[in-house]
Steps between C-alpha positions, in 0.01 A plus 500: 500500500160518303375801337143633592320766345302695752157714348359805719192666413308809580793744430318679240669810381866391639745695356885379385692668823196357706632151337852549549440641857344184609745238283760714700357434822481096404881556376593648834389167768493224222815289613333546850221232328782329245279700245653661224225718253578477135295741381157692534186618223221663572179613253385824714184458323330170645730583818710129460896484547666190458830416655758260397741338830710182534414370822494239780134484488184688432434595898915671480345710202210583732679598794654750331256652345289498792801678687475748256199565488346384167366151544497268203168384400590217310850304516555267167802261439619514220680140413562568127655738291587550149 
């Protein structure tokens, strides 16, 4: 599987159990996409969380976040890691 890193904007003033609500909605229909989400970080200020997933592809990370309701606005590979 690759890894993607997904980047969502306009969620200014998000607050840490507004991130872990939605990375617990991802955890809760991943396998349903054969998505698994690492990890999540947001910066309340500028409104951008960035989430971390092991995936088939970039549309599997999409359909889940579109089934739960926060849309990715970018979707990144990320091929290389140190």
């Amino acid at each position: 599987m690759a890894r993607f890193m997904d980047v969502h904007h306009n969620m200014q003033g998000i607050t840490a159990d507004q991130l872990l609500e939605a990375h617990r909605a991802d955890l809760s229909i991943e396998g349903e996409e054969g998505v698994h989400f690492e990890r999540a970080w947001a910066d309340p200020e500028s409104g951008t969380v960035y989430c971390l997933s092991e995936a088939p592809s970039a549309d599997a990370v999409q359909r889940v976040h579109e089934r739960t309701s926060h849309m990715a606005d970018e979707i990144h590979p990320v091929p290389l890691t140190v």
